[in-house]
Tab-separated table of C-alpha atoms in Angstrom:
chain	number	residue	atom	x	y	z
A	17	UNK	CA	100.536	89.797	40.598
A	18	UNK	CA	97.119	89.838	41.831
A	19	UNK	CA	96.577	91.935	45.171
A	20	UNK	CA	94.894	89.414	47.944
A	21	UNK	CA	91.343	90.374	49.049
A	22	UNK	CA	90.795	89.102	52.242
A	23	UNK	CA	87.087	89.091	53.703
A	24	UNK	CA	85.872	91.476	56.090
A	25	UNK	CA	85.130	88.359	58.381
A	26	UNK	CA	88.563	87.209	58.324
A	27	UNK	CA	90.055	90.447	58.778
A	28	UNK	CA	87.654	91.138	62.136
A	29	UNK	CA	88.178	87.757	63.056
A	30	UNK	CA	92.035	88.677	62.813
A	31	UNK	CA	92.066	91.992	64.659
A	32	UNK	CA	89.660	90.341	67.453
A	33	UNK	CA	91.899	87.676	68.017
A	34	UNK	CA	94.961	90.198	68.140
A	35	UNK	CA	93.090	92.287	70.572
A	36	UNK	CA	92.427	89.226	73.113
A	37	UNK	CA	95.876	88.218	72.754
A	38	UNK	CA	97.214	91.886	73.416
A	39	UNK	CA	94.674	92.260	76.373
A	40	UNK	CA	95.484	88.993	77.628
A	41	UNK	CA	99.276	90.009	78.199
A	42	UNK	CA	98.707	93.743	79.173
A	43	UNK	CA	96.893	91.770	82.017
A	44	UNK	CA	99.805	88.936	83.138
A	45	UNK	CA	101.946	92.222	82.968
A	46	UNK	CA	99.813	94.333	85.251
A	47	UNK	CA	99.215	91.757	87.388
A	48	UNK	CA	102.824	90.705	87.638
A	49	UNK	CA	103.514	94.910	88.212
A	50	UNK	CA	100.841	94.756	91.149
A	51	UNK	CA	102.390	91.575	92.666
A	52	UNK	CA	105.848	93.796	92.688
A	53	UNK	CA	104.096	96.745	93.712
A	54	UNK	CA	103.182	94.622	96.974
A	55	UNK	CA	106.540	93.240	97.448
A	56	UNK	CA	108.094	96.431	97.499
A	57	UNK	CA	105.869	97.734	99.771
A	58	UNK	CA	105.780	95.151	101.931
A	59	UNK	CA	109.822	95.603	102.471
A	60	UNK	CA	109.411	99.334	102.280
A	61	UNK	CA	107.195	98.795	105.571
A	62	UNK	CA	109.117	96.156	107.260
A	63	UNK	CA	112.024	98.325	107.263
A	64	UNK	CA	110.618	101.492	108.159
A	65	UNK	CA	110.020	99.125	111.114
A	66	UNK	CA	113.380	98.206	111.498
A	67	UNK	CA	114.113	101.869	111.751
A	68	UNK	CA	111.815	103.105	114.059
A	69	UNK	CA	112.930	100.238	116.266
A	70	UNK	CA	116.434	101.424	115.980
A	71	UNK	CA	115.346	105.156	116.519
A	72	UNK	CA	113.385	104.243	119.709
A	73	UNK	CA	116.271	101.888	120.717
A	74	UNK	CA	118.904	105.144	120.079
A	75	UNK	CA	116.517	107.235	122.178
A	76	UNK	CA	115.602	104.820	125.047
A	77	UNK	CA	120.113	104.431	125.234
A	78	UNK	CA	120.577	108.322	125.470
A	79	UNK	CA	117.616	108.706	128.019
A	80	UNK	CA	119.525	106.160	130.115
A	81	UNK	CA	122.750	107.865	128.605
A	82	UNK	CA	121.889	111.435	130.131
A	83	UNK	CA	120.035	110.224	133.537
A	84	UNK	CA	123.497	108.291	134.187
A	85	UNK	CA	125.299	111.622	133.352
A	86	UNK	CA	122.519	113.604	135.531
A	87	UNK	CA	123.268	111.309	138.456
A	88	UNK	CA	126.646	111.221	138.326
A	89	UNK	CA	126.435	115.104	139.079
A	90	UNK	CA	123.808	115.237	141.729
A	91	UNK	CA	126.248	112.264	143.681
A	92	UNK	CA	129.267	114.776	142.827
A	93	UNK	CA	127.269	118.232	144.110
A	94	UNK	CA	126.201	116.053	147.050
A	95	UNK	CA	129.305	114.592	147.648
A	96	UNK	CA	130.915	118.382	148.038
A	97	UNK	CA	128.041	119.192	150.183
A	98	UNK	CA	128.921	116.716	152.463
A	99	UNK	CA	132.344	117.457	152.347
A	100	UNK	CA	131.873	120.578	153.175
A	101	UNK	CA	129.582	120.584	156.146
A	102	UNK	CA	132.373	118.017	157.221
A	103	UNK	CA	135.082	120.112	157.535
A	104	UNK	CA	132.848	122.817	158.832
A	105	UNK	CA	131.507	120.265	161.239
A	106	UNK	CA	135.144	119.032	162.190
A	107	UNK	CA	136.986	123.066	162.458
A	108	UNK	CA	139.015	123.093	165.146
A	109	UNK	CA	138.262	119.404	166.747
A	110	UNK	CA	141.752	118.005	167.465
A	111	UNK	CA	141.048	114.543	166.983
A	112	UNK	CA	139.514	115.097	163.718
A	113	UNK	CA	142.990	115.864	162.488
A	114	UNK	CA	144.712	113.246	164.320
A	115	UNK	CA	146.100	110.000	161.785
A	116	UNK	CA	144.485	106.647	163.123
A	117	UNK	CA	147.921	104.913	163.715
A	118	UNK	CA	148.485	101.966	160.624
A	119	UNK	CA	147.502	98.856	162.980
A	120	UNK	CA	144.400	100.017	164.301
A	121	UNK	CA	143.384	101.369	160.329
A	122	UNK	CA	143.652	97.911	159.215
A	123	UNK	CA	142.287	96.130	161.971
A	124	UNK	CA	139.005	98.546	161.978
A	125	UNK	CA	138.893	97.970	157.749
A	126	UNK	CA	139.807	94.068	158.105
A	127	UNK	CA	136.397	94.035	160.905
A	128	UNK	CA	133.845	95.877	158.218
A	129	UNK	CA	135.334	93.859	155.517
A	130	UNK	CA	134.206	90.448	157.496
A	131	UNK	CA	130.899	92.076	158.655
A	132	UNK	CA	130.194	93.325	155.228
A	133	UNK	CA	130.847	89.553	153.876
A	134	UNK	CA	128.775	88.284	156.178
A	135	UNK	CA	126.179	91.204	155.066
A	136	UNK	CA	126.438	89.925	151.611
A	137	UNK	CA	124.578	86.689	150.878
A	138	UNK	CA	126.162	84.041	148.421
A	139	UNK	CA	129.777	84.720	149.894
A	140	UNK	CA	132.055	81.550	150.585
A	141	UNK	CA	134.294	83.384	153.048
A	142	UNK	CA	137.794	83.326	153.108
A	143	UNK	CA	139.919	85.999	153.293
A	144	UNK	CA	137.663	89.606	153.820
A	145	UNK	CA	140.339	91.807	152.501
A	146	UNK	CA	140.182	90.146	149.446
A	147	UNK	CA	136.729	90.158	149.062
A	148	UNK	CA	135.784	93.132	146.591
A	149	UNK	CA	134.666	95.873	149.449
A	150	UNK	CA	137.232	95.554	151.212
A	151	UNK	CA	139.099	98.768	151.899
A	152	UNK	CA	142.437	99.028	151.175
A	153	UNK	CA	145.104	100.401	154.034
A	154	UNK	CA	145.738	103.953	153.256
A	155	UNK	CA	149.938	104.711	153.115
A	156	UNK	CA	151.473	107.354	154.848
């Protein structure tokens, strides 16, 4: 068997061929990486987006969260306050101690539920003690 000789021509013709054809790919492939690479950072930065939004969402809830709680304990050290300079206020009046007999209790709550419904706009009347501020009659 006789070895085959192939030309130099042929054989660079060969190679150069094989070298467009590799380049040619290496390129679809890189592009196709970059296109991925884009994708991936394009959802990498839409949801760090996501979670900021959360995060300033979950901070903007327990701001409101802790001024609620803040409130509620200025109303309940005020409330005491008042309390107190009450029953200072009220030592030793007689009348302050004195229960408001049943009937006149529930005709005095019955008058600032109607007044209050008339205070309020949008109500349809009725019946004041069942409107929602009505006071209910304290039992003895």
């Amino acid at each position: 068997m006789m070895p085959v000789r192939l030309s130099p021509l042929l054989l660079l013709s060969v190679i150069a061929v094989l070298a467009v054809l590799t380049s040619g790919f290496l390129w679809h492939r890189a592009a196709d990486a970059n296109e991925a690479l884009r994708q991936a950072n394009a959802r990498a930065d839409s949801t760090e987006a996501v979670i900021k939004n959360v995060q300033y969402t979950l901070k903007i809830f327990n701001d409101i969260t802790q001024g609620r709680a803040d409130e509620k304990e200025r109303d309940r050290q005020e409330g005491e306050t008042r309390r107190t300079a009450l029953r200072n206020d009220l030592q030793g009046d007689r009348c302050a101690v004195v229960f408001v007999p049943a009937a006149a209790e529930r005709r005095l709550l019955d008058r600032a539920a109607r007044d209050r419904a008339r205070a309020v706009p949008g109500t349809t009347g009725g019946n004041p003690a069942t409107h929602a501020g009505a006071l209910p009659a304290v039992k003895r």
